[in-house]
């Protein structure tokens, strides 16, 4: 697929995401009438609770079911009516989490990663990562194309995602080479040794590079002058194709690093 075709595909994908979110008819199957509904269930099979009160995966007594009408807030489940499939359950890759893990010795860090992605741990099969700076960045305010006006993206680079953290600048760092990209690679290496090696990664951008936006900055903070209506700005119309190419370059750069991106959202919290 050519770069131009892929750029258009990015735009089409964004509309597809919106369309899928607003679709109301997402279920299949027929819900039976009240008199025909009997699932033959007499009690729960397991009750496991994690709570603010201190329970951590604590097993509780099973609940006995009985016929009757519920009162208050009710959650009604129809097993025969299929809805959206659960593609995966997981966590996030962020620069800040890589920063925290960089404070561990590699062996200890590997133990943490095994508990998250290993078969004997949570064994997460899905994760989200960030495209450029976010509010989960250590110092924030960076992109992969920081040179203003570089519409050809000739200075594009994801090197910052593997730059690591200086122990001199950040006392306590044990592995100066560890960063966002190495963290993702470590997770993929853990999954690669398992019977099911799949790890679907969704990438999300929090912002386009400032020079692509109308405010020419990362964001405008809330203040009395703007009636406490801060903004991240809007993509300039003339930069739409450049931003699409920016996202494509990101996908290509990560693929070249051995990190395939399964899904993409062009922006985080579009209404936020």
XYZ file of N, CA and C in Angstrom:
816
model
N 0.847 -1.186 0.000
C 0.000 0.000 0.000
C 0.886 1.241 0.000
N 0.580 2.198 -0.844
C 1.384 3.400 -0.930
C 1.159 4.265 0.299
N 2.117 5.200 0.557
C 1.986 6.071 1.709
C 0.734 6.934 1.607
N 0.418 7.428 0.369
C -0.776 8.260 0.224
C -2.030 7.453 0.521
N -2.082 6.205 0.011
C -3.242 5.357 0.276
C -3.388 5.097 1.763
N -2.242 4.860 2.442
C -2.295 4.595 3.866
C -2.721 5.833 4.636
N -2.353 7.011 4.156
C -2.790 8.240 4.812
C -4.303 8.374 4.748
N -4.856 8.092 3.557
C -6.316 8.127 3.434
C -6.942 7.059 4.311
N -6.267 5.913 4.452
C -6.789 4.829 5.277
C -6.879 5.243 6.743
N -5.902 6.056 7.187
C -5.945 6.553 8.557
C -7.222 7.348 8.774
N -7.548 8.238 7.838
C -8.767 9.043 7.955
C -10.013 8.183 7.929
N -10.030 7.215 7.031
C -11.186 6.316 6.938
C -11.353 5.516 8.215
N -10.239 5.102 8.799
C -10.307 4.330 10.035
C -10.908 5.153 11.160
N -10.546 6.446 11.199
C -11.088 7.315 12.238
C -12.610 7.403 12.136
N -13.110 7.566 10.908
C -14.559 7.613 10.721
C -15.197 6.280 11.071
N -14.494 5.174 10.770
C -15.030 3.855 11.090
C -15.162 3.671 12.595
N -14.184 4.188 13.350
C -14.249 4.106 14.800
C -15.461 4.864 15.318
N -15.686 6.082 14.788
C -16.838 6.871 15.202
C -18.127 6.144 14.866
N -18.191 5.608 13.653
C -19.410 4.916 13.221
C -19.705 3.717 14.105
N -18.637 2.964 14.478
C -18.859 1.778 15.294
C -19.324 2.150 16.692
N -18.879 3.329 17.189
C -19.248 3.749 18.528
C -20.697 4.203 18.612
N -21.208 4.795 17.525
C -22.563 5.324 17.584
C -23.605 4.311 17.120
N -23.158 3.187 16.581
C -24.125 2.192 16.127
C -24.914 1.643 17.311
N -26.212 1.618 17.200
C -27.054 1.149 18.294
C -27.419 -0.325 18.172
N -27.370 -0.864 16.963
C -27.806 -2.243 16.750
C -26.585 -3.158 16.670
N -25.952 -3.391 17.816
C -24.716 -4.151 17.821
C -24.905 -5.583 18.307
N -26.089 -5.940 18.736
C -26.292 -7.282 19.262
C -26.925 -8.214 18.256
N -26.725 -9.508 18.480
C -27.401 -10.514 17.673
C -28.046 -11.506 18.626
N -29.087 -12.178 18.157
C -29.776 -13.117 19.026
C -31.087 -12.515 19.484
N -31.994 -13.372 19.871
C -33.326 -12.946 20.286
C -33.468 -13.123 21.784
N -33.897 -12.076 22.478
C -34.100 -12.153 23.915
C -35.436 -12.840 24.179
N -35.453 -13.928 24.952
C -36.704 -14.649 25.192
C -37.637 -13.868 26.107
N -38.899 -14.231 26.072
C -39.879 -13.592 26.936
C -39.650 -14.041 28.378
N -40.277 -13.325 29.329
C -40.083 -13.635 30.743
C -40.472 -15.079 31.071
N -41.594 -15.538 30.511
C -42.070 -16.885 30.841
C -41.198 -17.982 30.239
N -40.475 -17.656 29.143
C -39.622 -18.661 28.506
C -38.180 -18.618 29.012
N -37.880 -17.670 29.895
C -36.504 -17.477 30.322
C -36.212 -18.285 31.576
N -35.486 -19.379 31.440
C -35.077 -20.212 32.576
C -33.716 -20.795 32.246
N -32.685 -20.288 32.911
C -31.329 -20.727 32.622
C -30.872 -21.874 33.519
N -31.733 -22.312 34.415
C -31.385 -23.434 35.266
C -30.272 -23.133 36.256
N -30.133 -21.879 36.646
C -29.079 -21.496 37.582
C -29.651 -21.357 38.987
N -29.009 -22.007 39.953
C -29.494 -21.938 41.328
C -28.621 -21.073 42.224
N -27.360 -20.881 41.822
C -26.470 -20.052 42.634
C -25.273 -19.615 41.789
N -24.514 -18.672 42.309
C -23.279 -18.267 41.639
C -22.248 -19.384 41.788
N -21.279 -19.401 40.899
C -20.233 -20.436 40.990
C -19.042 -19.949 41.802
N -18.731 -18.636 41.707
C -17.653 -18.038 42.488
C -17.961 -16.573 42.709
N -17.623 -16.082 43.875
C -17.717 -14.657 44.168
C -16.340 -14.218 44.659
N -15.682 -13.383 43.871
C -14.340 -12.922 44.209
C -14.377 -11.399 44.280
N -13.908 -10.848 45.394
C -14.065 -9.418 45.657
C -12.714 -8.733 45.893
N -12.517 -7.605 45.221
C -11.435 -6.676 45.524
C -12.100 -5.350 45.850
N -11.804 -4.788 46.994
C -12.545 -3.610 47.425
C -11.659 -2.619 48.159
N -12.185 -1.408 48.295
C -11.486 -0.357 49.037
C -11.341 -0.735 50.504
N -12.223 -1.602 50.982
C -12.180 -2.020 52.380
C -10.988 -2.922 52.694
N -10.309 -3.403 51.645
C -9.121 -4.219 51.884
C -9.140 -5.590 51.256
N -10.277 -6.000 50.707
C -10.330 -7.314 50.048
C -9.473 -7.304 48.797
N -8.697 -8.356 48.600
C -7.873 -8.509 47.396
C -8.102 -9.911 46.837
N -8.940 -9.961 45.811
C -9.316 -11.241 45.207
C -9.780 -12.231 46.272
N -10.536 -11.714 47.237
C -11.018 -12.546 48.345
C -12.247 -13.346 47.909
N -12.235 -14.643 48.210
C -13.385 -15.488 47.875
C -14.457 -15.320 48.937
N -15.682 -15.098 48.492
C -16.813 -14.911 49.386
C -17.813 -16.050 49.188
N -18.793 -16.103 50.082
C -19.814 -17.134 49.959
C -20.614 -16.926 48.680
N -20.996 -18.045 48.065
C -21.798 -17.951 46.853
C -23.179 -17.393 47.165
N -23.778 -16.818 46.144
C -25.099 -16.209 46.276
C -26.137 -17.167 45.708
N -27.187 -17.407 46.480
C -28.271 -18.283 46.025
C -29.281 -17.455 45.229
N -29.652 -17.956 44.063
C -30.624 -17.265 43.222
C -32.038 -17.725 43.562
N -32.986 -16.828 43.426
C -34.393 -17.193 43.633
C -35.257 -16.389 42.675
N -36.420 -16.899 42.375
C -37.342 -16.204 41.502
C -37.888 -14.965 42.194
N -38.207 -13.960 41.393
C -38.785 -12.745 41.950
C -38.400 -11.539 41.122
N -38.922 -10.412 41.488
C -38.622 -9.154 40.808
C -37.625 -8.366 41.639
N -36.548 -7.928 40.984
C -35.548 -7.149 41.681
C -35.999 -5.714 41.887
N -35.422 -5.065 42.883
C -35.770 -3.675 43.173
C -34.500 -2.835 43.115
N -34.658 -1.552 42.869
C -33.504 -0.665 42.784
C -32.819 -0.804 41.434
N -31.533 -0.598 41.415
C -30.768 -0.707 40.173
C -30.560 -2.165 39.825
N -30.918 -2.549 38.616
C -30.784 -3.945 38.190
C -29.865 -4.050 36.975
N -29.037 -5.063 36.961
C -28.219 -5.396 35.804
C -28.779 -6.699 35.240
N -29.325 -6.632 34.028
C -29.971 -7.789 33.413
C -29.081 -8.330 32.310
N -28.754 -9.615 32.385
C -27.883 -10.261 31.417
C -28.664 -11.332 30.665
N -28.576 -11.293 29.328
C -29.206 -12.309 28.487
C -28.105 -13.081 27.765
N -27.727 -14.251 28.243
C -26.610 -14.991 27.634
C -26.798 -15.310 26.160
N -28.037 -15.453 25.712
C -28.272 -15.836 24.332
C -28.198 -14.649 23.365
N -28.099 -13.431 23.887
C -28.006 -12.244 23.039
C -26.557 -11.783 23.004
N -25.868 -12.096 21.925
C -24.455 -11.741 21.807
C -24.299 -10.265 21.511
N -23.329 -9.637 22.175
C -23.024 -8.235 21.943
C -21.591 -8.131 21.427
N -20.894 -7.066 21.787
C -19.519 -6.921 21.331
C -18.636 -8.015 21.930
N -17.717 -8.511 21.123
C -16.771 -9.501 21.621
C -15.669 -8.798 22.403
N -15.169 -9.457 23.440
C -14.029 -8.937 24.197
C -12.759 -9.341 23.449
N -12.108 -8.370 22.848
C -10.906 -8.634 22.061
C -9.708 -8.912 22.952
N -9.643 -8.246 24.078
C -8.525 -8.462 24.989
C -8.648 -7.595 26.219
N -7.900 -7.943 27.240
C -7.866 -7.173 28.480
C -6.406 -6.861 28.755
N -6.119 -5.635 29.159
C -4.713 -5.329 29.337
C -4.424 -4.058 30.084
N -3.314 -3.437 29.738
C -2.798 -2.285 30.455
C -2.193 -1.311 29.455
N -1.345 -0.395 29.924
C -0.775 0.615 29.037
C 0.748 0.647 29.127
N 1.357 1.026 28.011
C 2.779 1.335 27.966
C 2.907 2.857 27.927
N 3.560 3.444 28.907
C 3.764 4.886 28.915
C 5.198 5.197 29.311
N 5.640 6.397 28.994
C 6.988 6.791 29.374
C 7.142 6.809 30.897
N 6.101 7.226 31.604
C 6.197 7.293 33.063
C 6.322 5.906 33.682
N 5.612 4.903 33.142
C 5.749 3.552 33.685
C 7.129 2.979 33.367
N 7.679 3.295 32.188
C 9.042 2.872 31.866
C 10.031 3.530 32.821
N 9.782 4.789 33.169
C 10.641 5.527 34.091
C 10.664 4.854 35.464
N 9.507 4.446 35.950
C 9.427 3.771 37.247
C 10.187 2.435 37.192
N 9.961 1.670 36.138
C 10.626 0.366 36.017
C 12.132 0.508 35.817
N 12.577 1.638 35.272
C 14.019 1.873 35.096
C 14.726 2.011 36.433
N 13.992 2.211 37.514
C 14.573 2.308 38.844
C 14.812 0.934 39.466
N 14.433 -0.129 38.763
C 14.663 -1.493 39.246
C 15.847 -2.108 38.528
N 16.513 -3.054 39.209
C 17.521 -3.849 38.523
C 16.821 -4.660 37.436
N 17.496 -4.940 36.319
C 16.850 -5.666 35.222
C 16.157 -6.960 35.643
N 16.749 -7.725 36.555
C 16.133 -8.985 36.981
C 14.830 -8.735 37.735
N 14.824 -7.708 38.595
C 13.605 -7.386 39.334
C 12.537 -6.844 38.395
N 12.971 -6.035 37.442
C 12.031 -5.489 36.459
C 11.405 -6.613 35.645
N 12.209 -7.576 35.261
C 11.686 -8.711 34.488
C 10.623 -9.450 35.284
N 10.841 -9.556 36.600
C 9.843 -10.211 37.437
C 8.520 -9.480 37.418
N 8.572 -8.146 37.447
C 7.349 -7.345 37.380
C 6.662 -7.543 36.031
N 7.444 -7.496 34.973
C 6.878 -7.658 33.628
C 6.266 -9.042 33.445
N 6.883 -10.056 34.040
C 6.339 -11.419 33.959
C 4.987 -11.500 34.658
N 4.840 -10.764 35.758
C 3.566 -10.778 36.473
C 2.467 -10.091 35.667
N 2.864 -9.185 34.789
C 1.880 -8.479 33.977
C 1.545 -9.239 32.698
N 2.581 -9.749 32.013
C 2.381 -10.346 30.689
C 2.643 -11.844 30.622
N 3.156 -12.439 31.686
C 3.490 -13.856 31.666
C 2.301 -14.769 31.898
N 2.444 -16.019 31.489
C 1.357 -16.995 31.645
C 1.038 -17.263 33.106
N 1.999 -17.102 33.988
C 1.757 -17.314 35.413
C 1.361 -16.030 36.136
N 1.187 -14.966 35.375
C 0.750 -13.696 35.941
C -0.599 -13.296 35.372
N -0.797 -12.007 35.165
C -2.059 -11.521 34.605
C -2.227 -11.957 33.159
N -1.111 -12.151 32.453
C -1.140 -12.625 31.065
C -1.995 -11.729 30.174
N -1.806 -10.418 30.305
C -2.583 -9.488 29.500
C -2.311 -9.711 28.017
N -3.362 -9.556 27.224
C -3.253 -9.800 25.785
C -3.477 -8.541 24.963
N -3.653 -7.403 25.643
C -3.900 -6.157 24.934
C -3.244 -5.017 25.714
N -2.788 -4.013 25.012
C -2.169 -2.871 25.683
C -2.302 -1.631 24.808
N -2.257 -0.488 25.455
C -2.268 0.765 24.710
C -0.939 1.477 24.934
N -0.442 2.102 23.900
C 0.757 2.906 24.035
C 0.498 4.300 23.492
N 1.437 5.184 23.713
C 1.242 6.583 23.371
C 2.067 6.989 22.152
N 1.541 7.913 21.381
C 2.250 8.470 20.225
C 2.710 9.867 20.615
N 3.960 9.990 21.008
C 4.474 11.275 21.443
C 4.094 11.585 22.879
N 4.218 12.860 23.255
C 4.024 13.289 24.637
C 2.572 13.164 25.085
N 2.415 12.885 26.375
C 1.095 12.779 26.996
C 1.202 13.311 28.422
N 0.098 13.239 29.157
C 0.178 13.581 30.571
C 0.784 12.438 31.380
N 1.220 11.376 30.689
C 1.959 10.286 31.334
C 3.428 10.337 30.947
N 3.893 11.481 30.513
C 5.297 11.657 30.156
C 6.069 12.184 31.364
N 7.354 11.886 31.404
C 8.172 12.300 32.534
C 8.350 13.813 32.556
N 8.716 14.387 31.439
C 8.855 15.836 31.358
C 7.892 16.455 30.345
N 7.280 15.607 29.524
C 6.259 16.071 28.592
C 6.801 16.883 27.443
N 5.873 17.305 26.572
C 6.158 18.222 25.480
C 7.253 17.732 24.528
N 6.960 16.648 23.845
C 7.838 16.195 22.768
C 6.989 15.491 21.714
N 7.455 15.526 20.511
C 6.820 14.786 19.427
C 7.923 14.116 18.632
N 7.543 13.452 17.552
C 8.542 12.810 16.693
C 8.918 13.705 15.502
N 8.334 14.903 15.494
C 8.624 15.855 14.414
C 8.602 17.258 15.010
N 9.627 17.580 15.756
C 9.649 18.837 16.500
C 10.149 20.040 15.703
N 10.582 19.818 14.469
C 11.085 20.925 13.660
C 9.903 21.640 12.998
N 9.616 22.885 13.381
C 8.465 23.609 12.812
C 8.538 23.716 11.286
N 7.387 23.481 10.654
C 7.300 23.629 9.203
C 7.856 22.478 8.401
N 8.281 21.417 9.052
C 8.859 20.267 8.348
C 7.742 19.393 7.779
N 7.056 19.904 6.765
C 5.905 19.185 6.201
C 6.319 17.885 5.518
N 7.577 17.782 5.098
C 8.071 16.535 4.504
C 8.445 15.522 5.579
N 8.436 15.965 6.842
C 8.777 15.109 7.988
C 10.157 14.476 7.832
N 11.061 15.232 7.277
C 12.410 14.713 7.045
C 13.194 14.545 8.339
N 12.736 15.202 9.422
C 13.414 15.071 10.708
C 12.663 14.126 11.649
N 11.707 13.407 11.129
C 10.909 12.488 11.951
C 11.807 11.425 12.580
N 11.588 11.147 13.859
C 12.377 10.120 14.549
C 11.655 9.690 15.827
N 11.705 8.390 16.122
C 11.160 7.872 17.384
C 12.283 7.578 18.375
N 13.466 8.113 18.132
C 14.616 7.836 18.994
C 14.352 8.192 20.449
N 13.525 9.191 20.702
C 13.250 9.597 22.073
C 12.590 8.485 22.875
N 11.919 7.554 22.196
C 11.249 6.458 22.897
C 12.219 5.379 23.360
N 13.488 5.482 22.967
C 14.493 4.527 23.435
C 15.708 5.251 24.009
N 15.568 6.551 24.299
C 16.695 7.352 24.779
C 17.116 6.989 26.199
N 16.199 6.459 27.006
C 16.518 6.099 28.372
C 16.545 7.299 29.313
N 16.954 7.039 30.558
C 16.949 8.068 31.588
C 18.295 8.101 32.285
N 18.880 9.266 32.346
C 20.198 9.440 32.945
C 20.130 9.295 34.467
N 20.989 8.444 35.019
C 21.043 8.285 36.467
C 21.572 9.539 37.142
N 22.354 10.306 36.413
C 22.859 11.562 36.971
C 21.728 12.576 37.104
N 20.866 12.599 36.108
C 19.728 13.523 36.147
C 18.627 13.003 37.069
N 18.450 11.674 37.067
C 17.409 11.036 37.877
C 18.054 10.018 38.811
N 18.543 10.454 39.975
C 19.176 9.520 40.917
C 18.234 8.364 41.269
N 18.784 7.180 41.292
C 17.970 6.003 41.591
C 17.714 5.137 40.379
N 17.917 5.685 39.182
C 17.745 4.892 37.971
C 18.824 3.804 37.917
N 18.398 2.559 37.739
C 19.320 1.432 37.701
C 19.683 1.018 36.279
N 18.771 1.235 35.345
C 19.009 0.855 33.944
C 18.754 2.072 33.074
N 19.828 2.735 32.684
C 19.706 3.975 31.924
C 19.203 3.757 30.499
N 19.236 2.523 30.010
C 18.810 2.246 28.638
C 17.329 1.913 28.532
N 16.670 1.749 29.667
C 15.269 1.334 29.645
C 14.371 2.533 29.381
N 13.385 2.342 28.485
C 12.472 3.418 28.114
C 11.210 2.792 27.522
N 10.379 3.598 26.926
C 9.096 3.129 26.403
C 9.253 2.001 25.392
N 10.073 2.202 24.378
C 10.233 1.186 23.341
C 10.869 -0.099 23.883
N 11.931 -0.033 24.689
C 12.460 -1.259 25.295
C 11.441 -1.982 26.181
N 10.571 -1.229 26.852
C 9.549 -1.862 27.690
C 8.579 -2.676 26.835
N 8.149 -2.096 25.712
C 7.244 -2.825 24.825
C 7.926 -4.077 24.276
N 9.185 -3.943 23.896
C 9.923 -5.095 23.364
C 10.073 -6.197 24.415
N 10.269 -5.808 25.670
C 10.386 -6.816 26.733
C 9.074 -7.567 26.909
N 7.956 -6.843 26.842
C 6.645 -7.487 26.940
C 6.431 -8.451 25.781
N 6.796 -8.026 24.577
C 6.639 -8.893 23.408
C 7.527 -10.124 23.519
N 8.725 -9.970 24.097
C 9.627 -11.110 24.269
C 9.040 -12.123 25.249
N 8.385 -11.631 26.292
C 7.725 -12.518 27.257
C 6.592 -13.278 26.579
N 5.788 -12.553 25.807
C 4.664 -13.204 25.121
C 5.144 -14.207 24.083
N 6.287 -13.926 23.449
C 6.793 -14.798 22.377
C 7.105 -16.195 22.881
N 7.405 -16.347 24.159
C 7.736 -17.662 24.700
C 6.540 -18.421 25.221
N 5.337 -17.945 24.936
C 4.132 -18.583 25.460
C 3.355 -19.314 24.363
N 2.420 -20.137 24.805
C 1.595 -20.880 23.843
C 0.750 -19.932 23.003
N 0.291 -18.837 23.597
C -0.430 -17.796 22.855
C 0.400 -16.523 22.939
N 1.123 -16.186 21.884
C 2.033 -15.041 21.937
C 1.385 -13.699 21.605
N 0.092 -13.680 21.379
C -0.546 -12.451 20.889
C -0.566 -11.350 21.951
N -0.208 -10.162 21.528
C -0.314 -8.953 22.342
C -0.732 -7.838 21.394
N -2.012 -7.502 21.419
C -2.534 -6.465 20.530
C -2.253 -5.089 21.142
N -1.562 -4.260 20.380
C -1.174 -2.946 20.878
C -1.938 -1.862 20.122
N -2.616 -1.018 20.876
C -3.338 0.121 20.316
C -2.520 1.376 20.620
N -2.260 2.179 19.616
C -1.486 3.410 19.791
C -2.413 4.622 19.736
N -2.209 5.547 20.666
C -3.043 6.749 20.725
C -2.176 7.990 20.824
N -2.541 8.997 20.044
C -1.848 10.288 20.107
C -2.639 11.235 21.000
N -1.937 11.983 21.845
C -2.589 12.997 22.664
C -2.634 14.338 21.937
N -1.683 14.545 21.047
C -1.615 15.823 20.337
C -0.780 15.683 19.076
N -1.056 16.524 18.111
C -0.159 16.660 16.963
C 0.992 17.575 17.391
N 2.101 17.577 16.671
C 3.158 18.550 16.968
C 2.573 19.960 16.958
N 3.015 20.831 17.861
C 2.407 22.171 17.998
C 2.313 22.956 16.704
N 3.317 22.869 15.853
C 3.303 23.687 14.638
C 2.227 23.248 13.646
N 1.610 22.087 13.882
C 0.514 21.637 13.023
C -0.834 22.147 13.515
N -0.862 22.816 14.675
C -2.126 23.225 15.286
C -2.314 24.737 15.251
N -3.555 25.157 15.349
C -3.869 26.583 15.237
C -3.283 27.412 16.370
N -3.065 26.814 17.548
C -2.558 27.580 18.680
C -1.029 27.635 18.691
N -0.378 26.882 17.799
C 1.083 26.886 17.700
C 1.744 26.565 19.047
N 1.086 25.748 19.852
C 1.615 25.390 21.170
C 1.035 24.031 21.558
N 1.564 23.475 22.662
C 1.060 22.183 23.109
C -0.373 22.308 23.598
N -0.623 23.315 24.410
C -1.978 23.555 24.897
C -2.042 24.952 25.500
N -3.262 25.426 25.667
C -3.497 26.700 26.346
C -4.132 26.359 27.682
N -3.465 26.640 28.791
C -4.019 26.270 30.099
C -5.236 27.102 30.463
N -6.018 26.585 31.391
C -7.184 27.316 31.881
C -6.733 28.553 32.644
N -7.497 29.626 32.495
C -7.178 30.867 33.199
C -8.426 31.744 33.244
N -8.429 32.765 34.091
C -9.581 33.684 34.120
C -9.776 34.373 32.772
N -8.676 34.594 32.028
C -8.770 35.300 30.747
C -9.578 34.520 29.713
N -9.546 33.164 29.801
C -10.320 32.375 28.833
C -11.503 31.681 29.503
N -11.920 32.262 30.643
C -13.077 31.730 31.376
C -12.842 30.265 31.747
N -11.591 29.959 32.049
C -11.181 28.612 32.471
C -11.524 27.545 31.435
N -11.444 27.954 30.168
C -11.678 27.027 29.061
C -10.356 26.783 28.325
N -9.493 25.971 28.912
C -8.241 25.631 28.256
C -8.499 24.817 26.997
N -7.501 24.734 26.142
C -7.683 23.996 24.897
C -6.365 23.406 24.416
N -6.479 22.327 23.696
C -5.301 21.734 23.061
C -5.163 22.182 21.624
N -6.094 23.006 21.173
C -6.022 23.501 19.808
C -6.658 22.573 18.797
N -6.651 23.023 17.550
C -7.254 22.281 16.441
C -6.217 22.123 15.332
N -6.236 20.978 14.685
C -5.319 20.731 13.577
C -5.600 21.716 12.443
N -4.553 22.347 11.935
C -4.716 23.257 10.802
C -5.184 22.461 9.574
N -6.123 22.987 8.802
C -6.589 22.262 7.614
C -5.463 21.883 6.669
N -4.491 22.770 6.520
C -3.392 22.474 5.599
C -2.420 21.423 6.147
N -2.616 21.031 7.421
C -1.715 20.038 8.029
C -2.369 18.667 8.201
N -3.594 18.508 7.715
C -4.291 17.234 7.877
C -3.508 16.095 7.227
N -3.095 16.270 5.982
C -2.355 15.204 5.299
C -0.981 15.007 5.927
N -0.372 16.082 6.411
C 0.925 15.965 7.071
C 0.797 15.155 8.354
N -0.265 15.410 9.106
C -0.482 14.653 10.339
C -0.773 13.178 10.040
N -1.539 12.915 8.983
C -1.787 11.529 8.574
C -0.476 10.832 8.234
N 0.398 11.530 7.514
C 1.713 10.961 7.194
C 2.555 10.762 8.456
N 2.393 11.664 9.403
C 3.079 11.561 10.692
C 2.695 10.255 11.386
N 1.407 9.934 11.392
C 0.941 8.697 12.011
C 1.441 7.471 11.253
N 1.437 7.546 9.932
C 1.941 6.443 9.123
C 3.431 6.221 9.394
N 4.188 7.310 9.474
C 5.617 7.190 9.778
C 5.834 6.533 11.140
N 4.986 6.863 12.089
C 5.071 6.232 13.402
C 4.852 4.723 13.297
N 3.802 4.332 12.569
C 3.522 2.902 12.383
C 4.697 2.193 11.718
N 5.259 2.815 10.688
C 6.395 2.224 9.968
C 7.623 2.118 10.872
N 7.879 3.172 11.666
C 9.058 3.181 12.536
C 8.962 2.102 13.607
N 7.789 1.941 14.172
C 7.624 0.911 15.203
C 7.679 -0.486 14.595
N 7.110 -0.646 13.408
C 7.191 -1.945 12.725
C 8.647 -2.306 12.452
N 9.438 -1.317 12.085
C 10.860 -1.552 11.827
C 11.598 -1.959 13.098
N 11.047 -1.591 14.262
C 11.639 -1.959 15.546
C 11.130 -3.319 16.033
N 10.279 -3.953 15.225
C 9.722 -5.234 15.630
C 8.504 -5.115 16.520
N 7.865 -3.940 16.484
C 6.670 -3.696 17.302
C 5.493 -3.402 16.374
N 4.697 -4.410 16.045
C 3.537 -4.163 15.188
C 2.410 -3.511 15.989
N 1.823 -2.466 15.439
C 0.700 -1.787 16.086
C -0.593 -2.358 15.527
N -1.421 -2.890 16.394
C -2.651 -3.567 15.978
C -3.784 -2.579 15.705
N -3.863 -1.515 16.516
C -4.934 -0.544 16.363
C -4.426 0.863 16.556
N -5.205 1.835 16.125
C -4.773 3.231 16.182
C -5.967 4.131 16.470
N -5.783 5.100 17.364
C -6.747 6.186 17.509
C -5.993 7.472 17.178
N -6.492 8.269 16.241
C -5.762 9.472 15.816
C -5.578 10.505 16.926
N -6.433 10.465 17.950
C -6.312 11.421 19.062
C -6.933 10.790 20.296
N -6.422 11.156 21.455
C -6.987 10.687 22.725
C -8.082 11.646 23.166
N -9.185 11.091 23.693
C -10.290 11.902 24.204
C -10.672 13.025 23.241
N -11.215 12.679 22.082
C -11.547 13.709 21.081
C -12.508 14.771 21.573
N -13.324 14.443 22.558
C -14.270 15.416 23.104
C -13.796 15.969 24.440
N -12.538 15.592 24.849
C -12.047 16.005 26.155
C -11.467 17.402 26.163
